[in-house]
């Protein structure tokens, strides 16, 4: 339902429905229950034509039908409309809706609604009645929204009689109203259906299609010129702007919803810099961390019994080491006898290890003794050789001293 926000934005310069304004039909008869918009299911009036007193006379104006707009919003999302300035667009925009515009001959438009079983034969006859027959209900000219189903709707430009006639006597105001309403139709919808008969097409002057209907013929008197200037006080619609989108963004536009989350693009309004925002859903990554509950030794048997009720127990030896298994058997199952083979095996292994260590110590001690004996033998051999060398040296020293003493005696 994004078109509602676009519609209100485009209609900011249009007046709201007030009691001082008079619709064309009210000028001829009291409306009461004569408005066929109240009789067609799913039909809501968005824009209406009315008479207003200007400074130079009565002029036509386009107004927002606040009553129908509020009813449409609240029918789609309850309590979404409080006033024109208080509309819950976030919830309304989350509803995916496809729109097609429809304009042309009112008889052909009514026949389309009849063929689609939107209206019955009685409503069809009332919609196609001549405007001169003011005693019968009719549908006022304007822009309407018709809800066809839950995700498809029509934006209908219901025209004034004679607006498509290429007659010099046709009122320029009627043509101006047609152009203004058609501008809203093309702003609200990307695709439109034109319903015209061959007779309507013959009446179109395609050669003068570029003629500006806002220009009044020079033959008009001064009053008509002033009246035209008064009508220009209504509103002006600019050509708008175009946004070039990449292929990736165009693909994202087709992703309207995912997991009930709206992902349609958003236009960020600004007086100077308009922005186009696309959205995509990034799946969250769930990081879970298992925290084992802390259970005391006394509570462990009861806790384990509660957990194992109606279940099988599987022990994963890749995650449970021998110490955890021992605690489980001893304190959880309370079956110490299951651990006897384990304890015996551990004792046997410890005994073998102690015996092997003792043998290794004895072997090392014997090797030390052998090394000591070999060292003693080597030391004794060295001492014997050293003793002989000392004796020889002493003998040579004594002989040398005797010769010296003899020489000294001779000199004396």
mmCIF file of C-alpha atoms in Angstrom:
data_model
loop_
_atom_site.group_PDB
_atom_site.id
_atom_site.type_symbol
_atom_site.label_atom_id
_atom_site.label_comp_id
_atom_site.label_asym_id
_atom_site.label_seq_id
_atom_site.Cartn_x
_atom_site.Cartn_y
_atom_site.Cartn_z
ATOM 1 C CA UNK A 1 0.000 0.000 0.000
ATOM 2 C CA UNK A 2 2.910 2.342 -0.664
ATOM 3 C CA UNK A 3 0.708 4.254 -3.126
ATOM 4 C CA UNK A 4 -1.215 5.780 -0.179
ATOM 5 C CA UNK A 5 1.905 7.576 1.042
ATOM 6 C CA UNK A 6 2.673 8.643 -2.530
ATOM 7 C CA UNK A 7 -0.910 9.833 -2.997
ATOM 8 C CA UNK A 8 -0.898 11.957 0.165
ATOM 9 C CA UNK A 9 2.528 13.356 -0.760
ATOM 10 C CA UNK A 10 1.350 14.325 -4.249
ATOM 11 C CA UNK A 11 -1.830 15.851 -2.813
ATOM 12 C CA UNK A 12 -0.160 18.145 -0.283
ATOM 13 C CA UNK A 13 -1.288 21.160 -2.298
ATOM 14 C CA UNK A 14 -4.877 19.900 -2.557
ATOM 15 C CA UNK A 15 -7.535 20.971 -0.093
ATOM 16 C CA UNK A 16 -9.083 18.586 2.377
ATOM 17 C CA UNK A 17 -12.817 17.947 2.268
ATOM 18 C CA UNK A 18 -14.650 20.761 4.100
ATOM 19 C CA UNK A 19 -18.272 21.686 4.583
ATOM 20 C CA UNK A 20 -17.861 24.924 2.614
ATOM 21 C CA UNK A 21 -17.220 23.035 -0.627
ATOM 22 C CA UNK A 22 -20.010 21.807 -2.901
ATOM 23 C CA UNK A 23 -19.740 18.869 -5.272
ATOM 24 C CA UNK A 24 -21.174 19.129 -8.802
ATOM 25 C CA UNK A 25 -23.954 16.730 -7.946
ATOM 26 C CA UNK A 26 -24.900 18.649 -4.814
ATOM 27 C CA UNK A 27 -25.444 21.715 -6.933
ATOM 28 C CA UNK A 28 -28.457 19.990 -8.500
ATOM 29 C CA UNK A 29 -29.800 17.782 -5.733
ATOM 30 C CA UNK A 30 -29.214 16.729 -2.167
ATOM 31 C CA UNK A 31 -26.639 13.957 -2.081
ATOM 32 C CA UNK A 32 -27.996 11.834 0.796
ATOM 33 C CA UNK A 33 -27.831 8.235 -0.358
ATOM 34 C CA UNK A 34 -27.425 9.219 -4.007
ATOM 35 C CA UNK A 35 -23.656 8.624 -4.031
ATOM 36 C CA UNK A 36 -23.011 5.268 -5.712
ATOM 37 C CA UNK A 37 -19.557 5.084 -4.094
ATOM 38 C CA UNK A 38 -21.350 3.886 -0.958
ATOM 39 C CA UNK A 39 -23.011 1.029 -2.863
ATOM 40 C CA UNK A 40 -19.990 -0.520 -4.587
ATOM 41 C CA UNK A 41 -18.020 -2.897 -2.390
ATOM 42 C CA UNK A 42 -14.326 -2.053 -2.127
ATOM 43 C CA UNK A 43 -14.664 1.366 -3.798
ATOM 44 C CA UNK A 44 -13.042 4.373 -2.105
ATOM 45 C CA UNK A 45 -13.021 7.954 -3.364
ATOM 46 C CA UNK A 46 -9.561 9.534 -3.213
ATOM 47 C CA UNK A 47 -10.037 12.827 -5.084
ATOM 48 C CA UNK A 48 -13.276 14.670 -5.706
ATOM 49 C CA UNK A 49 -14.330 17.668 -7.783
ATOM 50 C CA UNK A 50 -16.101 20.488 -5.995
ATOM 51 C CA UNK A 51 -17.313 24.048 -6.462
ATOM 52 C CA UNK A 52 -15.617 26.806 -4.501
ATOM 53 C CA UNK A 53 -16.261 30.539 -4.326
ATOM 54 C CA UNK A 54 -13.316 32.428 -5.786
ATOM 55 C CA UNK A 55 -12.651 36.126 -5.901
ATOM 56 C CA UNK A 56 -14.019 36.217 -9.449
ATOM 57 C CA UNK A 57 -16.810 33.679 -9.141
ATOM 58 C CA UNK A 58 -17.353 29.964 -8.676
ATOM 59 C CA UNK A 59 -14.439 27.727 -9.704
ATOM 60 C CA UNK A 60 -13.835 23.969 -9.721
ATOM 61 C CA UNK A 61 -11.345 22.557 -7.237
ATOM 62 C CA UNK A 62 -9.961 19.108 -6.540
ATOM 63 C CA UNK A 63 -10.164 17.988 -2.917
ATOM 64 C CA UNK A 64 -8.992 14.962 -0.948
ATOM 65 C CA UNK A 65 -11.884 12.831 0.239
ATOM 66 C CA UNK A 66 -10.676 12.541 3.819
ATOM 67 C CA UNK A 67 -13.607 10.365 4.883
ATOM 68 C CA UNK A 68 -12.970 7.699 2.255
ATOM 69 C CA UNK A 69 -9.192 7.907 2.667
ATOM 70 C CA UNK A 70 -9.527 7.288 6.392
ATOM 71 C CA UNK A 71 -11.921 4.404 5.779
ATOM 72 C CA UNK A 72 -9.499 2.839 3.281
ATOM 73 C CA UNK A 73 -6.533 3.082 5.657
ATOM 74 C CA UNK A 74 -8.454 1.709 8.635
ATOM 75 C CA UNK A 75 -9.954 -1.119 6.560
ATOM 76 C CA UNK A 76 -6.440 -2.156 5.545
ATOM 77 C CA UNK A 77 -4.794 -1.606 8.941
ATOM 78 C CA UNK A 78 -7.083 -0.828 11.887
ATOM 79 C CA UNK A 79 -6.404 2.520 13.600
ATOM 80 C CA UNK A 80 -3.774 3.472 11.012
ATOM 81 C CA UNK A 81 -5.535 6.747 10.107
ATOM 82 C CA UNK A 82 -6.206 9.536 12.568
ATOM 83 C CA UNK A 83 -5.862 12.535 10.286
ATOM 84 C CA UNK A 84 -4.142 13.515 7.048
ATOM 85 C CA UNK A 85 -1.017 14.345 9.054
ATOM 86 C CA UNK A 86 -1.248 11.240 11.272
ATOM 87 C CA UNK A 87 -1.137 8.114 9.113
ATOM 88 C CA UNK A 88 0.790 4.974 10.074
ATOM 89 C CA UNK A 89 2.589 4.487 6.763
ATOM 90 C CA UNK A 90 4.986 1.841 8.111
ATOM 91 C CA UNK A 91 2.211 -0.730 8.556
ATOM 92 C CA UNK A 92 0.329 0.300 5.428
ATOM 93 C CA UNK A 93 3.485 0.094 3.293
ATOM 94 C CA UNK A 94 4.110 -3.468 4.506
ATOM 95 C CA UNK A 95 1.049 -4.658 2.547
ATOM 96 C CA UNK A 96 2.093 -5.684 -1.008
ATOM 97 C CA UNK A 97 -0.314 -4.295 -3.588
ATOM 98 C CA UNK A 98 -0.331 -4.143 -7.400
ATOM 99 C CA UNK A 99 -2.160 -1.263 -9.068
ATOM 100 C CA UNK A 100 -3.387 -0.599 -12.610
ATOM 101 C CA UNK A 101 -4.933 2.660 -13.745
ATOM 102 C CA UNK A 102 -8.204 2.808 -15.658
ATOM 103 C CA UNK A 103 -9.714 5.749 -17.573
ATOM 104 C CA UNK A 104 -11.846 6.565 -20.582
ATOM 105 C CA UNK A 105 -15.525 6.247 -21.473
ATOM 106 C CA UNK A 106 -17.585 5.859 -18.294
ATOM 107 C CA UNK A 107 -19.962 3.395 -20.002
ATOM 108 C CA UNK A 108 -17.054 1.118 -20.952
ATOM 109 C CA UNK A 109 -15.572 1.410 -17.462
ATOM 110 C CA UNK A 110 -18.930 0.405 -15.980
ATOM 111 C CA UNK A 111 -19.160 -2.502 -18.437
ATOM 112 C CA UNK A 112 -15.711 -3.694 -17.311
ATOM 113 C CA UNK A 113 -16.866 -3.687 -13.695
ATOM 114 C CA UNK A 114 -20.038 -5.545 -14.687
ATOM 115 C CA UNK A 115 -18.141 -8.220 -16.625
ATOM 116 C CA UNK A 116 -15.810 -8.756 -13.643
ATOM 117 C CA UNK A 117 -18.846 -9.191 -11.339
ATOM 118 C CA UNK A 118 -17.800 -6.183 -9.295
ATOM 119 C CA UNK A 119 -21.189 -4.536 -9.825
ATOM 120 C CA UNK A 120 -24.619 -5.886 -10.767
ATOM 121 C CA UNK A 121 -26.919 -4.873 -13.581
ATOM 122 C CA UNK A 122 -28.765 -2.335 -11.438
ATOM 123 C CA UNK A 123 -25.556 -0.491 -10.508
ATOM 124 C CA UNK A 124 -24.435 -0.665 -14.124
ATOM 125 C CA UNK A 125 -27.598 1.111 -15.265
ATOM 126 C CA UNK A 126 -27.184 3.767 -12.580
ATOM 127 C CA UNK A 127 -23.547 4.371 -13.563
ATOM 128 C CA UNK A 128 -24.437 4.821 -17.225
ATOM 129 C CA UNK A 129 -27.479 7.052 -16.718
ATOM 130 C CA UNK A 130 -27.450 10.497 -18.327
ATOM 131 C CA UNK A 131 -26.340 13.334 -16.069
ATOM 132 C CA UNK A 132 -29.536 15.191 -16.962
ATOM 133 C CA UNK A 133 -31.484 12.620 -14.973
ATOM 134 C CA UNK A 134 -30.773 14.101 -11.540
ATOM 135 C CA UNK A 135 -33.420 12.044 -9.801
ATOM 136 C CA UNK A 136 -31.252 8.924 -9.849
ATOM 137 C CA UNK A 137 -28.051 8.216 -7.881
ATOM 138 C CA UNK A 138 -24.758 8.658 -9.708
ATOM 139 C CA UNK A 139 -21.014 8.387 -9.188
ATOM 140 C CA UNK A 140 -19.272 11.725 -8.784
ATOM 141 C CA UNK A 141 -16.309 12.509 -11.071
ATOM 142 C CA UNK A 142 -12.915 12.002 -9.451
ATOM 143 C CA UNK A 143 -10.183 9.482 -8.675
ATOM 144 C CA UNK A 144 -11.271 6.217 -7.032
ATOM 145 C CA UNK A 145 -9.508 3.193 -5.599
ATOM 146 C CA UNK A 146 -11.218 -0.158 -6.191
ATOM 147 C CA UNK A 147 -9.959 -3.116 -4.169
ATOM 148 C CA UNK A 148 -10.378 -6.115 -6.479
ATOM 149 C CA UNK A 149 -8.713 -8.664 -4.188
ATOM 150 C CA UNK A 150 -6.210 -8.823 -1.346
ATOM 151 C CA UNK A 151 -3.223 -7.791 -3.489
ATOM 152 C CA UNK A 152 -4.659 -6.119 -6.585
ATOM 153 C CA UNK A 153 -6.555 -2.892 -7.131
ATOM 154 C CA UNK A 154 -7.678 -0.411 -9.772
ATOM 155 C CA UNK A 155 -7.153 3.341 -9.700
ATOM 156 C CA UNK A 156 -10.150 4.612 -11.684
ATOM 157 C CA UNK A 157 -10.453 8.059 -13.216
ATOM 158 C CA UNK A 158 -14.221 8.473 -13.364
ATOM 159 C CA UNK A 159 -14.613 11.373 -15.806
ATOM 160 C CA UNK A 160 -17.108 14.138 -16.242
ATOM 161 C CA UNK A 161 -19.499 13.660 -19.142
ATOM 162 C CA UNK A 162 -18.157 15.373 -22.242
ATOM 163 C CA UNK A 163 -14.531 15.676 -21.126
ATOM 164 C CA UNK A 164 -13.308 13.624 -24.118
ATOM 165 C CA UNK A 165 -15.451 15.435 -26.680
ATOM 166 C CA UNK A 166 -13.522 17.611 -29.124
ATOM 167 C CA UNK A 167 -16.231 20.257 -29.251
ATOM 168 C CA UNK A 168 -15.452 23.950 -29.366
ATOM 169 C CA UNK A 169 -18.450 24.554 -27.117
ATOM 170 C CA UNK A 170 -17.149 22.135 -24.501
ATOM 171 C CA UNK A 171 -16.163 23.870 -21.291
ATOM 172 C CA UNK A 172 -12.410 24.377 -20.979
ATOM 173 C CA UNK A 173 -12.833 23.840 -17.239
ATOM 174 C CA UNK A 174 -14.031 20.273 -17.873
ATOM 175 C CA UNK A 175 -10.945 19.582 -19.970
ATOM 176 C CA UNK A 176 -8.732 21.157 -17.328
ATOM 177 C CA UNK A 177 -10.280 18.935 -14.682
ATOM 178 C CA UNK A 178 -9.716 15.912 -16.916
ATOM 179 C CA UNK A 179 -6.021 16.770 -17.365
ATOM 180 C CA UNK A 180 -5.434 17.388 -13.663
ATOM 181 C CA UNK A 181 -7.150 14.165 -12.594
ATOM 182 C CA UNK A 182 -5.312 12.211 -15.276
ATOM 183 C CA UNK A 183 -2.001 13.522 -13.947
ATOM 184 C CA UNK A 184 -2.808 12.010 -10.569
ATOM 185 C CA UNK A 185 -3.739 8.746 -12.272
ATOM 186 C CA UNK A 186 -0.374 8.505 -14.042
ATOM 187 C CA UNK A 187 1.510 9.431 -10.879
ATOM 188 C CA UNK A 188 -0.162 6.690 -8.848
ATOM 189 C CA UNK A 189 0.105 3.914 -11.455
ATOM 190 C CA UNK A 190 2.776 2.775 -13.893
ATOM 191 C CA UNK A 191 0.320 1.032 -16.241
ATOM 192 C CA UNK A 192 -3.102 2.254 -17.353
ATOM 193 C CA UNK A 193 -6.030 0.790 -19.279
ATOM 194 C CA UNK A 194 -7.740 3.144 -21.736
ATOM 195 C CA UNK A 195 -11.365 2.256 -22.481
ATOM 196 C CA UNK A 196 -12.727 4.242 -25.428
ATOM 197 C CA UNK A 197 -15.123 3.446 -28.229
ATOM 198 C CA UNK A 198 -14.509 4.065 -31.914
ATOM 199 C CA UNK A 199 -16.816 7.050 -31.685
ATOM 200 C CA UNK A 200 -14.730 8.503 -28.851
ATOM 201 C CA UNK A 201 -11.542 8.075 -30.874
ATOM 202 C CA UNK A 202 -13.087 9.837 -33.870
ATOM 203 C CA UNK A 203 -13.819 12.822 -31.683
ATOM 204 C CA UNK A 204 -10.174 13.177 -30.625
ATOM 205 C CA UNK A 205 -8.252 15.860 -32.495
ATOM 206 C CA UNK A 206 -4.791 14.298 -32.512
ATOM 207 C CA UNK A 207 -3.323 17.099 -34.626
ATOM 208 C CA UNK A 208 -3.982 19.634 -31.885
ATOM 209 C CA UNK A 209 -3.153 17.265 -29.045
ATOM 210 C CA UNK A 210 -0.296 19.540 -27.994
ATOM 211 C CA UNK A 211 -2.616 22.466 -27.396
ATOM 212 C CA UNK A 212 -2.498 23.645 -23.815
ATOM 213 C CA UNK A 213 -6.005 23.516 -22.375
ATOM 214 C CA UNK A 214 -4.969 26.093 -19.814
ATOM 215 C CA UNK A 215 -4.815 28.725 -22.542
ATOM 216 C CA UNK A 216 -8.116 30.514 -23.086
ATOM 217 C CA UNK A 217 -9.112 31.603 -26.583
ATOM 218 C CA UNK A 218 -8.579 35.286 -27.365
ATOM 219 C CA UNK A 219 -12.298 35.567 -28.056
ATOM 220 C CA UNK A 220 -13.082 35.081 -24.347
ATOM 221 C CA UNK A 221 -14.133 38.211 -22.567
ATOM 222 C CA UNK A 222 -12.294 39.833 -19.674
ATOM 223 C CA UNK A 223 -14.368 37.947 -17.114
ATOM 224 C CA UNK A 224 -13.273 34.619 -18.536
ATOM 225 C CA UNK A 225 -9.603 35.650 -18.359
ATOM 226 C CA UNK A 226 -9.909 36.609 -14.706
ATOM 227 C CA UNK A 227 -11.722 33.367 -14.019
ATOM 228 C CA UNK A 228 -8.863 31.414 -15.593
ATOM 229 C CA UNK A 229 -6.351 33.231 -13.395
ATOM 230 C CA UNK A 230 -8.449 32.416 -10.352
ATOM 231 C CA UNK A 231 -8.432 28.732 -11.271
ATOM 232 C CA UNK A 232 -4.642 28.742 -11.418
ATOM 233 C CA UNK A 233 -4.611 29.270 -7.664
ATOM 234 C CA UNK A 234 -5.409 25.563 -7.306
ATOM 235 C CA UNK A 235 -2.114 23.655 -7.621
ATOM 236 C CA UNK A 236 0.746 22.920 -9.989
ATOM 237 C CA UNK A 237 2.344 19.547 -10.631
ATOM 238 C CA UNK A 238 5.989 19.391 -11.678
ATOM 239 C CA UNK A 239 7.412 16.805 -14.026
ATOM 240 C CA UNK A 240 9.237 15.160 -11.131
ATOM 241 C CA UNK A 241 12.561 13.359 -11.492
ATOM 242 C CA UNK A 242 13.901 10.063 -12.770
ATOM 243 C CA UNK A 243 16.227 7.686 -10.966
ATOM 244 C CA UNK A 244 18.470 5.302 -12.899
ATOM 245 C CA UNK A 245 18.661 2.014 -11.045
ATOM 246 C CA UNK A 246 21.212 -0.751 -11.493
ATOM 247 C CA UNK A 247 20.144 -4.286 -12.378
ATOM 248 C CA UNK A 248 20.965 -5.525 -8.881
ATOM 249 C CA UNK A 249 18.638 -2.952 -7.342
ATOM 250 C CA UNK A 250 15.902 -3.813 -9.842
ATOM 251 C CA UNK A 251 16.162 -7.434 -8.761
ATOM 252 C CA UNK A 252 15.859 -6.397 -5.122
ATOM 253 C CA UNK A 253 12.691 -4.455 -5.940
ATOM 254 C CA UNK A 254 10.974 -7.729 -6.837
ATOM 255 C CA UNK A 255 11.780 -9.110 -3.376
ATOM 256 C CA UNK A 256 8.860 -7.438 -1.630
ATOM 257 C CA UNK A 257 8.677 -9.624 1.482
ATOM 258 C CA UNK A 258 10.729 -12.271 3.204
ATOM 259 C CA UNK A 259 9.678 -13.950 6.438
ATOM 260 C CA UNK A 260 6.862 -11.370 6.752
ATOM 261 C CA UNK A 261 9.449 -8.571 6.734
ATOM 262 C CA UNK A 262 8.871 -5.809 4.136
ATOM 263 C CA UNK A 263 11.833 -5.377 1.797
ATOM 264 C CA UNK A 264 10.371 -3.015 -0.800
ATOM 265 C CA UNK A 265 12.476 0.072 -1.657
ATOM 266 C CA UNK A 266 11.972 3.345 0.190
ATOM 267 C CA UNK A 267 12.149 6.836 -1.257
ATOM 268 C CA UNK A 268 13.713 9.232 1.240
ATOM 269 C CA UNK A 269 12.014 12.561 0.682
ATOM 270 C CA UNK A 270 14.072 15.735 0.640
ATOM 271 C CA UNK A 271 13.737 19.191 -0.857
ATOM 272 C CA UNK A 272 17.256 19.046 -2.313
ATOM 273 C CA UNK A 273 18.611 15.490 -2.285
ATOM 274 C CA UNK A 274 16.188 12.652 -2.886
ATOM 275 C CA UNK A 275 17.467 9.201 -2.012
ATOM 276 C CA UNK A 276 16.420 5.692 -2.945
ATOM 277 C CA UNK A 277 16.989 3.057 -0.288
ATOM 278 C CA UNK A 278 16.839 -0.685 -0.880
ATOM 279 C CA UNK A 279 16.691 -3.271 1.847
ATOM 280 C CA UNK A 280 17.743 -6.884 2.128
ATOM 281 C CA UNK A 281 17.532 -9.400 4.917
ATOM 282 C CA UNK A 282 20.818 -10.630 6.353
ATOM 283 C CA UNK A 283 20.321 -13.871 8.159
ATOM 284 C CA UNK A 284 21.634 -13.819 11.686
ATOM 285 C CA UNK A 285 24.223 -16.372 12.769
ATOM 286 C CA UNK A 286 23.292 -18.144 15.958
ATOM 287 C CA UNK A 287 26.267 -18.818 18.194
ATOM 288 C CA UNK A 288 25.386 -21.351 20.861
ATOM 289 C CA UNK A 289 27.612 -22.357 23.716
ATOM 290 C CA UNK A 290 26.734 -25.355 25.812
ATOM 291 C CA UNK A 291 27.348 -24.816 29.489
ATOM 292 C CA UNK A 292 27.274 -27.955 31.587
ATOM 293 C CA UNK A 293 25.272 -27.554 34.772
ATOM 294 C CA UNK A 294 27.206 -27.740 38.007
ATOM 295 C CA UNK A 295 26.006 -30.650 40.167
ATOM 296 C CA UNK A 296 27.414 -31.611 43.552
ATOM 297 C CA UNK A 297 28.658 -35.133 44.311
ATOM 298 C CA UNK A 298 25.704 -35.764 46.624
ATOM 299 C CA UNK A 299 23.115 -34.655 44.037
ATOM 300 C CA UNK A 300 24.762 -36.349 41.064
ATOM 301 C CA UNK A 301 23.069 -39.814 41.398
ATOM 302 C CA UNK A 302 19.550 -38.336 41.598
ATOM 303 C CA UNK A 303 20.317 -35.855 38.828
ATOM 304 C CA UNK A 304 21.592 -38.642 36.565
ATOM 305 C CA UNK A 305 18.586 -40.852 37.297
ATOM 306 C CA UNK A 306 16.217 -38.027 36.342
ATOM 307 C CA UNK A 307 18.048 -37.344 33.094
ATOM 308 C CA UNK A 308 18.128 -41.033 32.065
ATOM 309 C CA UNK A 309 14.411 -41.726 32.493
ATOM 310 C CA UNK A 310 13.126 -43.251 29.254
ATOM 311 C CA UNK A 311 16.468 -42.778 27.519
ATOM 312 C CA UNK A 312 19.516 -44.794 26.536
ATOM 313 C CA UNK A 313 23.005 -43.826 27.635
ATOM 314 C CA UNK A 314 25.778 -43.603 25.086
ATOM 315 C CA UNK A 315 29.319 -42.817 26.193
ATOM 316 C CA UNK A 316 31.498 -41.038 23.669
ATOM 317 C CA UNK A 317 35.079 -42.014 24.527
ATOM 318 C CA UNK A 318 36.359 -39.281 22.210
ATOM 319 C CA UNK A 319 34.924 -36.673 24.587
ATOM 320 C CA UNK A 320 35.089 -38.508 27.956
ATOM 321 C CA UNK A 321 38.562 -39.289 29.337
ATOM 322 C CA UNK A 322 39.369 -41.944 31.945
ATOM 323 C CA UNK A 323 39.089 -39.530 34.854
ATOM 324 C CA UNK A 324 35.588 -38.402 33.817
ATOM 325 C CA UNK A 325 34.582 -42.040 33.286
ATOM 326 C CA UNK A 326 35.852 -42.960 36.749
ATOM 327 C CA UNK A 327 33.839 -40.123 38.335
ATOM 328 C CA UNK A 328 30.744 -41.172 36.389
ATOM 329 C CA UNK A 329 30.973 -44.826 37.510
ATOM 330 C CA UNK A 330 31.926 -44.035 41.087
ATOM 331 C CA UNK A 331 29.603 -41.130 41.902
ATOM 332 C CA UNK A 332 26.920 -41.412 39.236
ATOM 333 C CA UNK A 333 26.302 -45.146 38.961
ATOM 334 C CA UNK A 334 27.682 -45.820 42.447
ATOM 335 C CA UNK A 335 29.239 -49.106 41.237
ATOM 336 C CA UNK A 336 32.779 -49.125 42.560
ATOM 337 C CA UNK A 337 33.127 -52.828 41.718
ATOM 338 C CA UNK A 338 33.236 -51.875 38.045
ATOM 339 C CA UNK A 339 36.462 -50.029 38.793
ATOM 340 C CA UNK A 340 38.232 -53.028 40.461
ATOM 341 C CA UNK A 341 39.736 -54.334 37.193
ATOM 342 C CA UNK A 342 40.885 -50.832 36.448
ATOM 343 C CA UNK A 343 42.519 -50.415 39.826
ATOM 344 C CA UNK A 344 44.149 -53.904 39.558
ATOM 345 C CA UNK A 345 45.494 -53.080 36.135
ATOM 346 C CA UNK A 346 46.819 -49.764 37.387
ATOM 347 C CA UNK A 347 48.486 -51.489 40.400
ATOM 348 C CA UNK A 348 50.027 -54.137 38.165
ATOM 349 C CA UNK A 349 51.363 -51.516 35.786
ATOM 350 C CA UNK A 350 52.738 -49.486 38.687
ATOM 351 C CA UNK A 351 54.482 -52.603 40.104
ATOM 352 C CA UNK A 352 56.032 -53.396 36.760
ATOM 353 C CA UNK A 353 57.177 -49.824 36.393
ATOM 354 C CA UNK A 354 58.742 -49.832 39.882
ATOM 355 C CA UNK A 355 60.497 -53.161 39.177
ATOM 356 C CA UNK A 356 61.802 -51.862 35.878
ATOM 357 C CA UNK A 357 63.040 -48.700 37.546
ATOM 358 C CA UNK A 358 64.851 -50.782 40.241
ATOM 359 C CA UNK A 359 66.491 -52.936 37.579
ATOM 360 C CA UNK A 360 67.622 -49.863 35.743
ATOM 361 C CA UNK A 361 69.091 -48.443 38.977
ATOM 362 C CA UNK A 362 70.977 -51.704 39.689
ATOM 363 C CA UNK A 363 72.293 -51.831 36.147
ATOM 364 C CA UNK A 364 73.532 -48.270 36.429
ATOM 365 C CA UNK A 365 75.231 -49.056 39.796
ATOM 366 C CA UNK A 366 77.019 -52.087 38.332
ATOM 367 C CA UNK A 367 78.178 -50.045 35.364
ATOM 368 C CA UNK A 368 79.553 -47.427 37.768
ATOM 369 C CA UNK A 369 81.547 -50.085 39.630
ATOM 370 C CA UNK A 370 83.025 -51.397 36.390
ATOM 371 C CA UNK A 371 84.039 -47.900 35.382
ATOM 372 C CA UNK A 372 85.584 -47.283 38.804
ATOM 373 C CA UNK A 373 87.661 -50.503 38.583
ATOM 374 C CA UNK A 374 88.904 -49.608 35.152
ATOM 375 C CA UNK A 375 89.841 -46.156 36.367
ATOM 376 C CA UNK A 376 91.757 -47.609 39.354
ATOM 377 C CA UNK A 377 93.758 -49.897 37.092
ATOM 378 C CA UNK A 378 94.656 -47.030 34.815
ATOM 379 C CA UNK A 379 95.628 -44.879 37.791
ATOM 380 C CA UNK A 380 97.908 -47.539 39.293
ATOM 381 C CA UNK A 381 99.682 -48.032 35.982
ATOM 382 C CA UNK A 382 100.238 -44.322 35.709
ATOM 383 C CA UNK A 383 101.577 -44.086 39.274
ATOM 384 C CA UNK A 384 104.060 -46.930 38.628
ATOM 385 C CA UNK A 385 105.418 -45.230 35.546
ATOM 386 C CA UNK A 386 105.649 -41.880 37.308
ATOM 387 C CA UNK A 387 107.535 -43.449 40.277
ATOM 388 C CA UNK A 388 110.239 -44.890 38.019
ATOM 389 C CA UNK A 389 110.797 -41.517 36.391
ATOM 390 C CA UNK A 390 111.243 -39.801 39.784
ATOM 391 C CA UNK A 391 113.894 -42.329 40.888
ATOM 392 C CA UNK A 392 115.985 -41.859 37.739
ATOM 393 C CA UNK A 393 115.888 -38.105 38.123
ATOM 394 C CA UNK A 394 117.082 -38.311 41.747
ATOM 395 C CA UNK A 395 120.102 -40.454 40.796
ATOM 396 C CA UNK A 396 121.299 -38.017 38.156
ATOM 397 C CA UNK A 397 121.001 -35.121 40.571
ATOM 398 C CA UNK A 398 123.207 -36.839 43.208
ATOM 399 C CA UNK A 399 126.022 -37.627 40.675
ATOM 400 C CA UNK A 400 126.208 -34.048 39.498
ATOM 401 C CA UNK A 401 126.507 -32.710 43.044
ATOM 402 C CA UNK A 402 129.521 -35.030 43.884
ATOM 403 C CA UNK A 403 131.583 -33.759 40.942
ATOM 404 C CA UNK A 404 130.959 -30.196 41.956
ATOM 405 C CA UNK A 405 132.085 -30.803 45.522
ATOM 406 C CA UNK A 406 135.298 -32.474 44.256
ATOM 407 C CA UNK A 407 136.251 -29.530 42.155
ATOM 408 C CA UNK A 408 135.655 -27.219 45.067
ATOM 409 C CA UNK A 409 138.001 -29.261 47.244
ATOM 410 C CA UNK A 410 140.849 -29.002 44.705
ATOM 411 C CA UNK A 411 140.543 -25.276 44.451
ATOM 412 C CA UNK A 412 140.757 -24.892 48.145
#
